[in-house]
């Protein structure tokens, strides 16, 4: 299990999702830890998985 190097928050528990994007590699999620550390995680498409599309958060900036 991976944890945040700054505060030890388990990365399996997402504190806050900033944005989420669908790419050719999978779903790229930008998350922010409880300590403010930003993280980027990629969830590869898996066979049989259903990805809900059509609802995108507003782009920052
Ligand atoms: Zn942290």
Tab-separated table of N, CA and C and ligand atoms in Angstrom:
chain	number	residue	atom	x	y	z
A	1	UNK	N	0.849	-1.206	0.000
A	1	UNK	CA	0.000	0.000	0.000
A	1	UNK	C	0.881	1.252	0.000
A	2	UNK	N	0.560	2.153	-0.889
A	2	UNK	CA	1.329	3.386	-0.948
A	2	UNK	C	0.673	4.457	-0.083
A	3	UNK	N	1.542	5.273	0.457
A	3	UNK	CA	1.042	6.351	1.292
A	3	UNK	C	1.683	7.656	0.872
A	4	UNK	N	1.057	8.744	1.220
A	4	UNK	CA	1.613	10.054	0.913
A	4	UNK	C	2.935	10.229	1.658
A	5	UNK	N	3.996	10.615	0.918
A	5	UNK	CA	5.307	10.783	1.559
A	5	UNK	C	5.331	11.937	2.551
A	6	UNK	N	4.346	12.800	2.480
A	6	UNK	CA	4.349	13.977	3.355
A	6	UNK	C	3.578	13.740	4.649
A	7	UNK	N	2.380	13.175	4.506
A	7	UNK	CA	1.539	13.070	5.697
A	7	UNK	C	1.124	11.624	5.982
A	8	UNK	N	1.465	10.704	5.064
A	8	UNK	CA	1.156	9.317	5.310
A	8	UNK	C	-0.277	8.925	4.999
A	9	UNK	N	-0.976	9.831	4.316
A	9	UNK	CA	-2.362	9.522	3.948
A	9	UNK	C	-2.364	8.388	2.920
A	10	UNK	N	-3.136	7.345	3.141
A	10	UNK	CA	-3.189	6.225	2.182
A	10	UNK	C	-3.744	6.685	0.836
A	11	UNK	N	-3.001	6.378	-0.229
A	11	UNK	CA	-3.396	6.843	-1.549
A	11	UNK	C	-4.617	6.104	-2.070
A	12	UNK	N	-4.987	5.046	-1.376
A	12	UNK	CA	-6.209	4.363	-1.784
A	12	UNK	C	-7.439	5.174	-1.383
A	13	UNK	N	-7.231	6.075	-0.410
A	13	UNK	CA	-8.324	6.943	0.007
A	13	UNK	C	-8.106	8.324	-0.605
A	14	UNK	N	-8.947	8.658	-1.590
A	14	UNK	CA	-8.808	9.950	-2.249
A	14	UNK	C	-9.425	11.030	-1.373
A	15	UNK	N	-8.598	12.000	-1.008
A	15	UNK	CA	-9.098	13.092	-0.161
A	15	UNK	C	-9.984	14.035	-0.971
A	16	UNK	N	-9.459	14.465	-2.129
A	16	UNK	CA	-10.234	15.360	-2.973
A	16	UNK	C	-9.837	15.169	-4.428
A	17	UNK	N	-10.818	15.029	-5.293
A	17	UNK	CA	-10.552	14.911	-6.726
A	17	UNK	C	-10.682	16.287	-7.359
A	18	UNK	N	-9.599	16.777	-7.932
A	18	UNK	CA	-9.609	18.101	-8.548
A	18	UNK	C	-10.232	18.038	-9.936
A	19	UNK	N	-9.782	17.073	-10.737
A	19	UNK	CA	-10.327	16.933	-12.087
A	19	UNK	C	-10.082	15.526	-12.586
A	20	UNK	N	-10.813	15.176	-13.603
A	20	UNK	CA	-10.696	13.828	-14.150
A	20	UNK	C	-10.832	13.912	-15.662
A	21	UNK	N	-9.924	13.246	-16.344
A	21	UNK	CA	-9.919	13.331	-17.799
A	21	UNK	C	-9.866	11.938	-18.404
A	22	UNK	N	-10.579	11.779	-19.494
A	22	UNK	CA	-10.526	10.517	-20.222
A	22	UNK	C	-9.475	10.627	-21.309
A	23	UNK	N	-8.515	9.723	-21.300
A	23	UNK	CA	-7.469	9.722	-22.315
A	23	UNK	C	-7.427	8.354	-22.983
A	24	UNK	N	-6.515	8.225	-23.950
A	24	UNK	CA	-6.393	6.958	-24.663
A	24	UNK	C	-5.790	5.883	-23.766
A	25	UNK	N	-5.110	6.314	-22.706
A	25	UNK	CA	-4.478	5.351	-21.803
A	25	UNK	C	-5.423	4.919	-20.691
A	26	UNK	N	-6.358	5.756	-20.398
A	26	UNK	CA	-7.269	5.449	-19.313
A	26	UNK	C	-7.811	6.737	-18.714
A	27	UNK	N	-8.213	6.635	-17.468
A	27	UNK	CA	-8.769	7.791	-16.791
A	27	UNK	C	-7.679	8.439	-15.941
A	28	UNK	N	-7.354	9.682	-16.277
A	28	UNK	CA	-6.345	10.417	-15.521
A	28	UNK	C	-7.047	11.285	-14.487
A	29	UNK	N	-6.709	11.055	-13.233
A	29	UNK	CA	-7.340	11.804	-12.157
A	29	UNK	C	-6.299	12.653	-11.441
A	30	UNK	N	-6.625	13.923	-11.280
A	30	UNK	CA	-5.785	14.816	-10.495
A	30	UNK	C	-6.416	14.937	-9.114
A	31	UNK	N	-5.646	14.504	-8.108
A	31	UNK	CA	-6.195	14.500	-6.764
A	31	UNK	C	-5.319	15.345	-5.844
A	32	UNK	N	-5.897	15.754	-4.745
A	32	UNK	CA	-5.157	16.522	-3.749
A	32	UNK	C	-5.291	15.828	-2.407
A	33	UNK	N	-4.145	15.676	-1.747
A	33	UNK	CA	-4.117	14.997	-0.467
A	33	UNK	C	-4.605	15.946	0.633
A	34	UNK	N	-4.761	15.381	1.816
A	34	UNK	CA	-5.200	16.171	2.952
A	34	UNK	C	-4.171	17.231	3.325
A	35	UNK	N	-2.898	16.976	2.963
A	35	UNK	CA	-1.828	17.909	3.306
A	35	UNK	C	-1.607	18.925	2.196
A	36	UNK	N	-2.323	18.777	1.094
A	36	UNK	CA	-2.196	19.725	-0.002
A	36	UNK	C	-1.330	19.219	-1.136
A	37	UNK	N	-0.729	18.050	-0.963
A	37	UNK	CA	0.110	17.479	-2.009
A	37	UNK	C	-0.761	17.036	-3.178
A	38	UNK	N	-0.405	17.506	-4.384
A	38	UNK	CA	-1.163	17.106	-5.557
A	38	UNK	C	-0.584	15.829	-6.142
A	39	UNK	N	-1.483	14.982	-6.619
A	39	UNK	CA	-1.050	13.719	-7.198
A	39	UNK	C	-1.815	13.466	-8.485
A	40	UNK	N	-1.146	12.784	-9.392
A	40	UNK	CA	-1.772	12.396	-10.654
A	40	UNK	C	-1.768	10.890	-10.739
A	41	UNK	N	-2.918	10.341	-10.931
A	41	UNK	CA	-3.011	8.892	-11.040
A	41	UNK	C	-3.731	8.507	-12.323
A	42	UNK	N	-3.296	7.392	-12.896
A	42	UNK	CA	-3.893	6.915	-14.141
A	42	UNK	C	-4.531	5.566	-13.896
A	43	UNK	N	-5.799	5.489	-14.207
A	43	UNK	CA	-6.510	4.221	-14.080
A	43	UNK	C	-6.706	3.643	-15.482
A	44	UNK	N	-5.885	2.642	-15.831
A	44	UNK	CA	-5.996	2.047	-17.174
A	44	UNK	C	-7.355	1.406	-17.385
A	45	UNK	N	-7.784	1.461	-18.647
A	45	UNK	CA	-9.044	0.802	-18.978
A	45	UNK	C	-8.922	-0.690	-18.735
A	46	UNK	N	-9.891	-1.251	-18.112
A	46	UNK	CA	-9.880	-2.684	-17.876
A	46	UNK	C	-11.026	-3.323	-18.625
A	47	UNK	N	-10.779	-4.531	-19.182
A	47	UNK	CA	-11.820	-5.238	-19.922
A	47	UNK	C	-13.059	-5.471	-19.054
A	48	UNK	N	-14.182	-5.092	-19.584
A	48	UNK	CA	-15.412	-5.320	-18.844
A	48	UNK	C	-15.820	-4.142	-17.993
A	49	UNK	N	-14.868	-3.217	-17.786
A	49	UNK	CA	-15.188	-2.066	-16.956
A	49	UNK	C	-16.012	-1.059	-17.750
A	50	UNK	N	-16.941	-0.463	-17.099
A	50	UNK	CA	-17.788	0.534	-17.738
A	50	UNK	C	-17.369	1.917	-17.251
A	51	UNK	N	-16.937	2.731	-18.211
A	51	UNK	CA	-16.514	4.080	-17.866
A	51	UNK	C	-17.617	5.059	-18.249
A	52	UNK	N	-18.085	5.769	-17.271
A	52	UNK	CA	-19.134	6.736	-17.530
A	52	UNK	C	-18.535	8.010	-18.109
A	53	UNK	N	-19.004	8.356	-19.274
A	53	UNK	CA	-18.497	9.552	-19.923
A	53	UNK	C	-19.630	10.554	-20.114
A	54	UNK	N	-19.259	11.740	-20.515
A	54	UNK	CA	-20.271	12.733	-20.803
A	54	UNK	C	-20.431	13.752	-19.696
A	55	UNK	N	-19.745	13.547	-18.589
A	55	UNK	CA	-19.838	14.518	-17.500
A	55	UNK	C	-18.438	14.932	-17.109
A	56	UNK	N	-18.015	16.079	-17.625
A	56	UNK	CA	-16.673	16.549	-17.313
A	56	UNK	C	-16.736	17.782	-16.429
A	57	UNK	N	-15.865	17.830	-15.442
A	57	UNK	CA	-15.818	19.017	-14.581
A	57	UNK	C	-15.247	20.190	-15.352
A	58	UNK	N	-15.553	21.403	-14.945
A	58	UNK	CA	-15.005	22.583	-15.640
A	58	UNK	C	-13.495	22.637	-15.526
A	59	UNK	N	-12.863	23.021	-16.619
A	59	UNK	CA	-11.408	23.085	-16.622
A	59	UNK	C	-10.929	24.231	-15.737
A	60	UNK	N	-9.902	23.955	-14.955
A	60	UNK	CA	-9.370	25.012	-14.077
A	60	UNK	C	-8.746	26.137	-14.879
A	61	UNK	N	-8.918	27.336	-14.408
A	61	UNK	CA	-8.323	28.486	-15.060
A	61	UNK	C	-9.290	29.027	-16.095
B	1	LIG	ZN1	-0.452	14.042	2.184
